[in-house]
Short mmCIF file of C-alpha atoms in Angstrom, two decimals:
data_model
loop_
_atom_site.label_atom_id
_atom_site.label_comp_id
_atom_site.label_asym_id
_atom_site.label_seq_id
_atom_site.Cartn_x
_atom_site.Cartn_y
_atom_site.Cartn_z
CA ALA W 1 -61.15 214.23 -115.18
CA GLN W 2 -60.50 211.21 -113.14
CA SER W 3 -60.44 208.13 -114.97
CA VAL W 4 -58.97 204.75 -115.44
CA THR W 5 -58.30 203.08 -118.98
CA GLN W 6 -57.42 199.39 -119.49
CA PRO W 7 -56.75 199.03 -123.24
CA ASP W 8 -57.15 195.21 -123.36
CA ILE W 9 -60.59 194.18 -123.06
CA HIS W 10 -59.65 190.72 -123.16
CA ILE W 11 -56.24 188.64 -123.42
CA THR W 12 -55.44 184.99 -124.24
CA VAL W 13 -52.30 183.21 -122.95
CA SER W 14 -50.74 180.22 -122.93
CA GLU W 15 -50.04 178.71 -119.16
CA GLY W 16 -46.67 179.19 -118.16
CA ALA W 17 -46.48 181.97 -120.42
CA SER W 18 -45.44 185.83 -118.98
CA LEU W 19 -48.39 188.40 -118.48
CA GLU W 20 -49.00 192.39 -118.51
CA LEU W 21 -51.74 193.90 -118.25
CA ARG W 22 -52.02 197.75 -118.58
CA CYS W 23 -54.02 200.43 -116.85
CA ASN W 24 -53.44 203.89 -117.09
CA TYR W 25 -54.98 206.53 -115.14
CA SER W 26 -55.91 210.22 -115.06
CA TYR W 27 -55.81 211.73 -111.83
CA GLY W 28 -55.47 215.05 -110.42
CA ALA W 29 -54.06 214.68 -107.33
CA THR W 30 -51.80 211.99 -105.69
CA PRO W 31 -53.28 208.43 -106.83
CA TYR W 32 -53.49 205.31 -105.05
CA LEU W 33 -53.58 202.43 -107.11
CA PHE W 34 -54.68 199.18 -107.16
CA TRP W 35 -55.31 195.96 -108.76
CA TYR W 36 -58.53 193.31 -108.44
CA VAL W 37 -59.32 190.23 -109.37
CA GLN W 38 -62.81 188.76 -109.64
CA SER W 39 -63.73 185.20 -110.49
CA PRO W 40 -67.16 184.40 -112.25
CA GLY W 41 -70.00 184.93 -109.66
CA GLN W 42 -67.47 186.45 -106.86
CA GLY W 43 -66.49 189.38 -105.48
CA LEU W 44 -63.42 191.50 -106.05
CA GLN W 45 -59.88 190.32 -104.26
CA LEU W 46 -57.11 192.42 -103.86
CA LEU W 47 -53.98 191.44 -105.47
CA LEU W 48 -51.98 194.49 -104.63
CA LYS W 49 -52.08 198.28 -104.16
CA TYR W 50 -49.55 201.34 -104.64
CA PHE W 51 -49.74 204.19 -101.80
CA SER W 52 -46.23 205.77 -102.05
CA GLY W 53 -42.41 204.24 -101.97
CA ASP W 54 -41.09 201.84 -104.24
CA THR W 55 -42.85 201.75 -107.52
CA LEU W 56 -42.24 198.12 -108.13
CA VAL W 57 -44.76 196.44 -105.62
CA GLN W 58 -45.22 192.70 -105.08
CA GLY W 59 -48.77 191.28 -104.23
CA ILE W 60 -50.02 187.95 -103.81
CA LYS W 61 -50.16 185.05 -106.18
CA GLY W 62 -47.02 185.88 -107.48
CA PHE W 63 -47.89 189.26 -109.09
CA GLU W 64 -46.22 192.48 -109.06
CA ALA W 65 -47.08 195.79 -110.64
CA GLU W 66 -44.89 198.78 -111.59
CA PHE W 67 -45.95 202.36 -111.12
CA LYS W 68 -44.60 204.74 -113.54
CA ARG W 69 -45.80 208.63 -112.83
CA SER W 70 -44.20 209.49 -116.37
CA GLN W 71 -46.82 207.03 -118.15
CA SER W 72 -49.27 207.29 -115.80
CA SER W 73 -49.53 203.86 -115.70
CA PHE W 74 -49.53 201.20 -113.41
CA ASN W 75 -49.33 197.56 -115.26
CA LEU W 76 -49.54 194.42 -113.84
CA ARG W 77 -47.31 191.47 -114.34
CA LYS W 78 -46.87 188.19 -113.74
CA PRO W 79 -43.49 186.02 -114.85
CA SER W 80 -45.45 182.44 -115.55
CA VAL W 81 -49.35 182.30 -115.46
CA HIS W 82 -51.15 179.80 -113.94
CA TRP W 83 -54.57 178.27 -115.59
CA SER W 84 -56.17 179.31 -111.93
CA ASP W 85 -55.14 182.93 -113.01
CA ALA W 86 -58.12 182.90 -115.56
CA ALA W 87 -60.51 185.51 -114.48
CA GLU W 88 -61.40 189.51 -114.44
CA TYR W 89 -58.40 192.29 -113.67
CA PHE W 90 -59.66 195.49 -112.54
CA CYS W 91 -57.59 198.37 -111.97
CA ALA W 92 -58.86 201.35 -110.02
CA VAL W 93 -57.52 204.34 -108.69
CA GLY W 94 -58.52 206.53 -105.40
CA ALA W 95 -57.55 209.34 -103.07
CA ALA W 96 -57.04 209.47 -99.15
CA SER W 97 -59.25 212.87 -100.06
CA GLY W 98 -61.95 211.26 -101.50
CA ASN W 99 -64.27 208.34 -101.21
CA GLN W 100 -64.82 207.63 -104.39
CA PHE W 101 -62.81 204.57 -106.19
CA TYR W 102 -62.37 204.81 -110.11
CA PHE W 103 -62.52 201.55 -111.66
CA GLY W 104 -61.44 200.50 -115.43
CA THR W 105 -63.47 198.48 -117.45
CA GLY W 106 -61.52 195.43 -117.13
CA THR W 107 -59.47 192.83 -118.88
CA SER W 108 -60.86 189.34 -119.14
CA LEU W 109 -57.94 186.83 -119.04
CA THR W 110 -58.05 183.30 -120.85
CA VAL W 111 -55.27 181.13 -120.11
CA ILE W 112 -55.10 178.20 -122.52
CA PRO W 113 -53.22 175.06 -121.86
CA GLY G 1 -58.18 191.13 -91.03
CA ALA G 2 -60.66 193.35 -92.82
CA VAL G 3 -63.06 191.04 -93.68
CA VAL G 4 -66.76 192.23 -95.63
CA SER G 5 -69.57 189.92 -95.81
CA GLN G 6 -72.89 190.07 -97.48
CA HIS G 7 -76.29 188.42 -97.32
CA PRO G 8 -77.69 186.95 -99.15
CA SER G 9 -75.08 185.81 -101.52
CA ARG G 10 -78.13 185.37 -103.97
CA VAL G 11 -81.70 185.96 -103.93
CA ILE G 12 -84.54 185.60 -106.46
CA CYS G 13 -87.56 187.56 -105.78
CA LYS G 14 -90.92 188.12 -107.76
CA SER G 15 -91.83 191.49 -109.72
CA GLY G 16 -93.15 194.18 -107.31
CA THR G 17 -91.38 193.02 -104.24
CA SER G 18 -88.73 194.40 -102.17
CA VAL G 19 -85.51 192.57 -101.16
CA LYS G 20 -82.86 193.80 -98.41
CA ILE G 21 -79.56 193.01 -99.10
CA GLU G 22 -76.98 193.30 -95.87
CA CYS G 23 -73.08 194.07 -95.59
CA ARG G 24 -71.11 193.70 -92.87
CA SER G 25 -67.94 195.02 -91.94
CA LEU G 26 -66.72 191.79 -89.67
CA ASP G 27 -63.70 192.86 -87.83
CA PHE G 28 -63.63 196.71 -88.41
CA GLN G 29 -65.48 199.67 -88.02
CA ALA G 30 -66.40 201.30 -91.24
CA THR G 31 -66.99 205.12 -91.44
CA THR G 32 -68.02 204.53 -94.62
CA MET G 33 -69.83 202.17 -97.09
CA PHE G 34 -70.37 201.88 -100.53
CA TRP G 35 -72.77 200.27 -102.94
CA TYR G 36 -71.73 199.22 -106.59
CA ARG G 37 -74.09 197.35 -109.36
CA GLN G 38 -72.15 195.34 -112.09
CA PHE G 39 -73.71 194.28 -114.92
CA PRO G 40 -72.53 191.03 -116.96
CA LYS G 41 -68.87 191.58 -118.19
CA GLN G 42 -68.79 195.24 -116.88
CA SER G 43 -66.81 197.29 -114.74
CA LEU G 44 -68.37 198.05 -111.63
CA MET G 45 -70.59 201.38 -111.02
CA LEU G 46 -70.77 203.00 -107.78
CA MET G 47 -74.70 203.32 -106.90
CA ALA G 48 -74.05 205.35 -103.60
CA THR G 49 -72.07 206.10 -100.64
CA SER G 50 -73.06 205.80 -97.19
CA ASN G 51 -71.70 207.03 -93.79
CA GLU G 52 -72.67 205.88 -90.53
CA GLY G 53 -75.90 207.96 -89.14
CA SER G 54 -76.49 209.79 -92.52
CA LYS G 55 -78.28 209.91 -95.62
CA ALA G 56 -77.01 208.25 -98.47
CA THR G 57 -75.36 210.10 -101.34
CA TYR G 58 -76.15 208.69 -104.60
CA GLU G 59 -74.64 208.76 -107.61
CA GLN G 60 -76.34 210.66 -110.86
CA GLY G 61 -79.22 208.73 -112.33
CA VAL G 62 -79.20 206.12 -109.50
CA GLU G 63 -83.14 206.47 -108.19
CA LYS G 64 -82.97 206.84 -104.02
CA ASP G 65 -86.51 205.84 -103.87
CA LYS G 66 -86.00 202.81 -105.05
CA PHE G 67 -82.54 202.02 -103.81
CA LEU G 68 -83.03 202.81 -100.09
CA ILE G 69 -79.78 202.51 -98.23
CA ASN G 70 -79.55 202.27 -94.11
CA HIS G 71 -76.11 202.53 -92.57
CA ALA G 72 -77.09 202.17 -88.90
CA SER G 73 -73.93 201.32 -87.27
CA LEU G 74 -70.45 201.32 -87.88
CA THR G 75 -70.50 197.57 -89.19
CA LEU G 76 -74.02 197.12 -91.34
CA SER G 77 -75.30 198.57 -93.96
CA THR G 78 -78.44 198.03 -96.09
CA LEU G 79 -79.72 197.96 -99.35
CA THR G 80 -83.14 197.60 -100.30
CA VAL G 81 -84.39 197.63 -103.62
CA THR G 82 -87.98 198.70 -103.60
CA SER G 83 -90.52 197.69 -106.39
CA ALA G 84 -88.06 195.37 -108.01
CA HIS G 85 -88.12 194.62 -111.70
CA PRO G 86 -86.14 192.38 -113.87
CA GLU G 87 -84.22 195.46 -114.97
CA ASP G 88 -82.87 195.58 -111.59
CA SER G 89 -81.16 192.14 -111.53
CA SER G 90 -77.94 192.64 -111.49
CA PHE G 91 -74.64 191.54 -109.15
CA TYR G 92 -74.80 194.02 -106.49
CA ILE G 93 -71.21 194.57 -104.16
CA CYS G 94 -70.73 196.36 -101.48
CA SER G 95 -67.60 197.67 -100.16
CA ALA G 96 -66.49 199.50 -96.34
CA ARG G 97 -63.80 201.84 -96.07
CA PRO G 98 -62.23 202.17 -92.68
CA GLY G 99 -61.20 205.16 -90.63
CA LEU G 100 -57.98 206.40 -90.37
CA PRO G 101 -55.39 205.65 -90.90
CA LEU G 102 -56.53 203.21 -93.39
CA ALA G 103 -59.19 205.40 -94.75
CA TYR G 104 -58.03 204.95 -98.47
CA GLU G 105 -58.64 200.90 -98.83
CA GLN G 106 -61.90 199.92 -99.44
CA TYR G 107 -62.44 196.27 -98.62
CA PHE G 108 -65.16 194.24 -100.65
CA GLY G 109 -67.66 192.16 -100.08
CA PRO G 110 -68.66 188.93 -102.25
CA GLY G 111 -71.56 190.53 -103.65
CA THR G 112 -75.17 189.16 -104.50
CA ARG G 113 -76.72 187.78 -107.20
CA LEU G 114 -80.11 189.68 -107.28
CA THR G 115 -83.06 188.26 -109.87
CA VAL G 116 -86.04 189.14 -110.18
CA THR G 117 -88.46 187.17 -112.02
#
């Protein structure tokens, strides 16, 4: 069955520190992987996506993610977190052949000064 | 490009009334649109998938008579919550999927906050 797991419900980091948000997926076909960010009361903004090719993908706002097929992971990273990065982050997996996106349960990021 | 709008952004209605939420793809044609529901501090739950000109496909447990979805054109889908009750209060988000070659992407609207009093 298809699923996305974000093991960390909540993460707190200091401003300027590095960040890694974990995402593991279970998917029967070739996955298309996405990271979205959601600020309170807002919709989802796409940070980055992976379809094929280079397994390290760059996104907006200084984020990057690495696809590791052997580990079924697509972890999101940022070398230096800014206070404005505090938000909810969702990992999602989909496929060209199907309609549905499968979302993880989200990781809430708090940034402390 | 690839902008999806929702209207209204917030709506308050009384119990028993109906409310309609619009989802529009502004700069592309959406062969498929999706409606999600999000409870506080939770992930998105897919409610239904709609293809232009055909009936929506509802996920298990979603009442199709309560959540009416119409996808009348390639740029507009509507969700009508009929006979709303307080438990229908939630954040509703739509997304739109273009046709090929970007058929694997979904673009999300900003969401609609529904409060039923």
